[in-house]
Amino acid sequence: MAEELRGLADDRALLGRTSTAERISDILRSRIAEGYFPPGTRLSEDGIGGALGVSRNTLREAFRLLTHERLLVHELNRGVFVRVLTVEDVEDIYRTRRLVECAVVRGLGEPPYGLDALAGAVEEGRRAAREGDWKGVGTANIHFHRELVALAASERTDELMRSVFAELRLAFHVVDEPRRLHEPYIERNVAILRALQAGDRGAAEELLAAYLDVSLERVVEVYRRRVGTGGQDG
């Protein structure tokens, strides 16, 4: 936990002079999405509040916002924890991803598309793979899909999917063989990118739908083995 708190202290400058619960929740959501707080982690009010330099009441409001987003859970007389997802949660995450991501690709206008950020996420994943950083590959994969959603140029869609992708990171934490899960998607991302570069959004959507179906199957397989259908409910 000490390392995670040091990382949060680095984020303190992001708060500026107008610290709000919303901005703190943005920081914590990003940290969860980047994998700093695994499922089941108890979040210390004193530790996090001290690292960010915010009051207990402000931090509690941020916790409340993230609980509403299903990223945290409050346990009576025990505190606030990063949520442990159920198999049903994972299935719902992927259902949402399929609805939103495929619709974004389907709704793209005429090419060319602004794909620099998407290509950057592909290279990020390749670089992490070369370094054997499979957690980093998972993070790059989330970045790829976040940038894919950003092609819709919709703030509301971006906001919706920020929470979905943060929940997805919680699912990834349960995987005991991250290389086996993440490595195949490097080239799948490349294929989607190339289809979009060619202006073929129909092919890109087909590749994306197949990608999400395979990913769901693999993650659910791990979940049934390691977590079962139980989990935490707030």
CSV table of C-alpha atoms in Angstrom, one decimal:
chain,number,residue,atom,x,y,z
A,1,MET,CA,0.0,0.0,0.0
A,2,ALA,CA,2.9,2.4,0.7
A,3,GLU,CA,3.9,2.3,-3.0
A,4,GLU,CA,0.4,3.1,-4.1
A,5,LEU,CA,0.2,6.1,-1.6
A,6,ARG,CA,3.5,7.5,-2.9
A,7,GLY,CA,2.0,7.4,-6.4
A,8,LEU,CA,-1.1,9.2,-5.2
A,9,ALA,CA,1.1,11.9,-3.7
A,10,ASP,CA,2.4,12.5,-7.2
A,11,ASP,CA,-1.2,13.1,-8.3
A,12,ARG,CA,-1.7,15.8,-5.6
A,13,ALA,CA,-0.6,18.5,-8.0
A,14,LEU,CA,-3.5,17.6,-10.3
A,15,LEU,CA,-5.9,18.9,-7.6
A,16,GLY,CA,-4.7,22.5,-7.8
A,17,ARG,CA,-6.4,25.0,-5.6
A,18,THR,CA,-9.9,23.8,-6.4
A,19,SER,CA,-9.9,20.4,-4.8
A,20,THR,CA,-13.2,18.7,-5.3
A,21,ALA,CA,-14.6,15.2,-4.6
A,22,GLU,CA,-15.2,14.8,-8.4
A,23,ARG,CA,-11.5,15.5,-9.2
A,24,ILE,CA,-10.4,13.1,-6.4
A,25,SER,CA,-12.7,10.4,-7.7
A,26,ASP,CA,-11.2,11.0,-11.2
A,27,ILE,CA,-7.7,10.4,-9.8
A,28,LEU,CA,-8.8,7.2,-7.9
A,29,ARG,CA,-10.7,5.9,-10.8
A,30,SER,CA,-7.6,6.3,-13.0
A,31,ARG,CA,-5.5,4.6,-10.5
A,32,ILE,CA,-7.9,1.7,-10.3
A,33,ALA,CA,-8.0,1.5,-14.1
A,34,GLU,CA,-4.1,1.5,-14.2
A,35,GLY,CA,-4.1,-1.4,-11.8
A,36,TYR,CA,-2.7,0.3,-8.7
A,37,PHE,CA,-5.5,-0.9,-6.4
A,38,PRO,CA,-6.4,-4.6,-6.8
A,39,PRO,CA,-9.8,-5.9,-6.0
A,40,GLY,CA,-10.3,-6.4,-2.2
A,41,THR,CA,-7.9,-3.6,-1.3
A,42,ARG,CA,-9.0,-1.6,1.7
A,43,LEU,CA,-8.6,2.1,1.0
A,44,SER,CA,-7.3,4.0,4.0
A,45,GLU,CA,-8.9,7.3,4.6
A,46,ASP,CA,-5.9,8.6,6.5
A,47,GLY,CA,-3.4,7.3,4.0
A,48,ILE,CA,-5.1,8.5,0.9
A,49,GLY,CA,-6.3,11.7,2.4
A,50,GLY,CA,-2.8,12.5,3.6
A,51,ALA,CA,-1.3,11.6,0.2
A,52,LEU,CA,-3.7,13.9,-1.6
A,53,GLY,CA,-3.9,16.6,1.1
A,54,VAL,CA,-7.7,16.6,1.3
A,55,SER,CA,-10.2,16.5,4.1
A,56,ARG,CA,-11.8,13.3,5.4
A,57,ASN,CA,-15.3,14.6,4.4
A,58,THR,CA,-14.1,15.4,0.8
A,59,LEU,CA,-12.5,12.0,0.5
A,60,ARG,CA,-15.6,10.2,1.8
A,61,GLU,CA,-17.7,12.0,-0.9
A,62,ALA,CA,-15.2,10.8,-3.5
A,63,PHE,CA,-15.6,7.2,-2.1
A,64,ARG,CA,-19.4,7.6,-2.3
A,65,LEU,CA,-19.2,8.6,-6.0
A,66,LEU,CA,-17.0,5.6,-6.8
A,67,THR,CA,-19.2,3.3,-4.8
A,68,HIS,CA,-22.1,4.5,-7.0
A,69,GLU,CA,-20.0,3.6,-10.1
A,70,ARG,CA,-19.6,0.1,-8.6
A,71,LEU,CA,-15.8,0.4,-8.3
A,72,LEU,CA,-15.8,0.5,-4.5
A,73,VAL,CA,-17.9,-1.1,-1.8
A,74,HIS,CA,-18.5,0.0,1.8
A,75,GLU,CA,-18.5,-2.7,4.4
A,76,LEU,CA,-20.1,-1.8,7.7
A,77,ASN,CA,-17.6,-1.4,10.5
A,78,ARG,CA,-14.7,-2.4,8.2
A,79,GLY,CA,-14.3,0.4,5.8
A,80,VAL,CA,-14.2,1.0,2.0
A,81,PHE,CA,-12.7,-1.7,-0.4
A,82,VAL,CA,-12.1,-2.0,-4.0
A,83,ARG,CA,-14.9,-4.2,-5.3
A,84,VAL,CA,-14.4,-7.8,-6.2
A,85,LEU,CA,-16.5,-8.5,-9.3
A,86,THR,CA,-18.7,-11.5,-9.9
A,87,VAL,CA,-19.0,-13.5,-13.1
A,88,GLU,CA,-22.3,-11.7,-13.8
A,89,ASP,CA,-20.5,-8.4,-13.5
A,90,VAL,CA,-17.9,-9.4,-16.0
A,91,GLU,CA,-20.6,-10.6,-18.4
A,92,ASP,CA,-22.4,-7.3,-18.1
A,93,ILE,CA,-19.2,-5.3,-18.6
A,94,TYR,CA,-18.6,-7.1,-21.9
A,95,ARG,CA,-22.3,-6.7,-22.9
A,96,THR,CA,-21.9,-3.0,-22.4
A,97,ARG,CA,-18.6,-2.9,-24.3
A,98,ARG,CA,-20.1,-4.7,-27.3
A,99,LEU,CA,-23.0,-2.4,-27.4
A,100,VAL,CA,-20.9,0.8,-27.2
A,101,GLU,CA,-17.7,0.0,-28.9
A,102,CYS,CA,-19.2,-1.7,-31.9
A,103,ALA,CA,-21.7,1.2,-32.3
A,104,VAL,CA,-18.9,3.7,-32.2
A,105,VAL,CA,-17.1,1.9,-35.1
A,106,ARG,CA,-20.3,1.4,-37.0
A,107,GLY,CA,-21.2,5.1,-36.6
A,108,LEU,CA,-17.9,6.5,-37.9
A,109,GLY,CA,-18.3,8.9,-40.8
A,110,GLU,CA,-16.3,8.8,-44.0
A,111,PRO,CA,-12.5,8.1,-43.7
A,112,PRO,CA,-9.9,9.1,-43.0
A,113,TYR,CA,-10.2,8.8,-39.3
A,114,GLY,CA,-7.9,10.4,-36.6
A,115,LEU,CA,-6.1,7.3,-35.5
A,116,ASP,CA,-2.8,8.6,-34.1
A,117,ALA,CA,-3.8,7.9,-30.5
A,118,LEU,CA,-5.1,4.4,-31.4
A,119,ALA,CA,-1.8,3.6,-33.1
A,120,GLY,CA,0.0,4.9,-30.1
A,121,ALA,CA,-1.8,2.5,-27.9
A,122,VAL,CA,-0.9,-0.4,-30.2
A,123,GLU,CA,2.8,0.6,-30.0
A,124,GLU,CA,2.5,0.9,-26.2
A,125,GLY,CA,1.3,-2.7,-26.0
A,126,ARG,CA,4.0,-3.9,-28.3
A,127,ARG,CA,6.6,-2.1,-26.2
A,128,ALA,CA,5.3,-3.6,-22.9
A,129,ALA,CA,5.3,-7.1,-24.5
A,130,ARG,CA,8.9,-6.7,-25.6
A,131,GLU,CA,9.8,-5.9,-21.9
A,132,GLY,CA,7.7,-8.8,-20.6
A,133,ASP,CA,5.4,-6.4,-18.8
A,134,TRP,CA,2.1,-8.2,-19.2
A,135,LYS,CA,0.3,-5.9,-16.7
A,136,GLY,CA,1.5,-3.1,-18.9
A,137,VAL,CA,0.1,-4.9,-22.0
A,138,GLY,CA,-3.3,-5.1,-20.2
A,139,THR,CA,-3.1,-1.4,-19.5
A,140,ALA,CA,-2.2,-0.6,-23.1
A,141,ASN,CA,-5.1,-2.7,-24.2
A,142,ILE,CA,-7.5,-0.7,-22.1
A,143,HIS,CA,-5.9,2.5,-23.6
A,144,PHE,CA,-6.6,1.1,-27.1
A,145,HIS,CA,-10.2,0.6,-26.4
A,146,ARG,CA,-10.6,4.0,-24.7
A,147,GLU,CA,-9.1,5.7,-27.7
A,148,LEU,CA,-11.4,3.6,-29.9
A,149,VAL,CA,-14.4,5.0,-28.0
A,150,ALA,CA,-13.0,8.5,-28.2
A,151,LEU,CA,-13.4,8.3,-32.0
A,152,ALA,CA,-17.1,9.0,-31.4
A,153,ALA,CA,-16.1,12.5,-30.1
A,154,SER,CA,-18.8,12.2,-27.3
A,155,GLU,CA,-18.0,13.3,-23.8
A,156,ARG,CA,-21.0,11.4,-22.4
A,157,THR,CA,-19.8,8.2,-24.1
A,158,ASP,CA,-16.2,8.8,-22.8
A,159,GLU,CA,-17.5,9.3,-19.3
A,160,LEU,CA,-19.7,6.1,-19.4
A,161,MET,CA,-16.8,4.0,-20.6
A,162,ARG,CA,-14.2,5.4,-18.1
A,163,SER,CA,-16.1,3.6,-15.4
A,164,VAL,CA,-16.6,0.4,-17.5
A,165,PHE,CA,-12.8,0.2,-18.3
A,166,ALA,CA,-11.9,0.8,-14.7
A,167,GLU,CA,-14.2,-2.2,-13.8
A,168,LEU,CA,-12.5,-4.2,-16.5
A,169,ARG,CA,-9.2,-3.7,-14.8
A,170,LEU,CA,-10.6,-5.2,-11.7
A,171,ALA,CA,-11.5,-8.3,-13.8
A,172,PHE,CA,-8.0,-8.4,-15.2
A,173,HIS,CA,-6.5,-8.5,-11.7
A,174,VAL,CA,-8.0,-12.0,-11.1
A,175,VAL,CA,-6.3,-13.5,-14.1
A,176,ASP,CA,-3.4,-15.7,-12.9
A,177,GLU,CA,-1.8,-15.9,-16.4
A,178,PRO,CA,-1.8,-12.3,-17.7
A,179,ARG,CA,0.4,-13.1,-20.7
A,180,ARG,CA,-2.0,-15.8,-21.8
A,181,LEU,CA,-4.9,-13.4,-21.6
A,182,HIS,CA,-3.4,-10.2,-23.0
A,183,GLU,CA,-0.8,-11.3,-25.6
A,184,PRO,CA,-3.3,-12.4,-28.3
A,185,TYR,CA,-5.0,-9.1,-28.3
A,186,ILE,CA,-1.9,-7.2,-29.4
A,187,GLU,CA,-2.3,-8.5,-33.0
A,188,ARG,CA,-6.1,-8.3,-32.8
A,189,ASN,CA,-5.7,-4.5,-32.0
A,190,VAL,CA,-3.3,-4.2,-34.9
A,191,ALA,CA,-5.9,-5.8,-37.2
A,192,ILE,CA,-8.6,-3.4,-36.1
A,193,LEU,CA,-6.3,-0.5,-36.5
A,194,ARG,CA,-5.4,-1.5,-40.1
A,195,ALA,CA,-9.0,-2.0,-41.0
A,196,LEU,CA,-9.8,1.6,-39.8
A,197,GLN,CA,-6.7,2.9,-41.6
A,198,ALA,CA,-8.0,1.3,-44.8
A,199,GLY,CA,-11.3,3.0,-44.2
A,200,ASP,CA,-13.2,-0.3,-43.8
A,201,ARG,CA,-15.3,0.3,-40.7
A,202,GLY,CA,-17.4,-2.8,-41.5
A,203,ALA,CA,-14.4,-5.1,-41.3
A,204,ALA,CA,-13.2,-3.3,-38.1
A,205,GLU,CA,-16.6,-3.9,-36.4
A,206,GLU,CA,-16.5,-7.6,-37.3
A,207,LEU,CA,-13.0,-7.9,-35.9
A,208,LEU,CA,-13.9,-6.0,-32.8
A,209,ALA,CA,-17.1,-8.1,-32.1
A,210,ALA,CA,-15.1,-11.3,-32.5
A,211,TYR,CA,-12.4,-9.9,-30.2
A,212,LEU,CA,-14.9,-9.1,-27.5
A,213,ASP,CA,-16.5,-12.5,-27.7
A,214,VAL,CA,-13.2,-14.3,-27.3
A,215,SER,CA,-12.1,-12.0,-24.5
A,216,LEU,CA,-15.3,-12.5,-22.6
A,217,GLU,CA,-15.0,-16.3,-22.9
A,218,ARG,CA,-11.5,-16.3,-21.6
A,219,VAL,CA,-12.1,-13.9,-18.7
A,220,VAL,CA,-15.2,-15.7,-17.6
A,221,GLU,CA,-13.4,-19.0,-17.7
A,222,VAL,CA,-10.8,-17.7,-15.3
A,223,TYR,CA,-13.5,-16.1,-13.1
A,224,ARG,CA,-15.4,-19.3,-12.7
A,225,ARG,CA,-12.3,-21.1,-11.6
A,226,ARG,CA,-10.9,-18.5,-9.2
A,227,VAL,CA,-13.8,-16.5,-7.9
A,228,GLY,CA,-17.0,-18.3,-8.7
A,229,THR,CA,-20.3,-16.5,-8.9
A,230,GLY,CA,-19.9,-14.7,-5.6
A,231,GLY,CA,-18.3,-11.4,-4.9
A,232,GLN,CA,-18.9,-8.2,-3.0
A,233,ASP,CA,-22.0,-6.2,-3.1
A,234,GLY,CA,-22.4,-2.7,-1.8
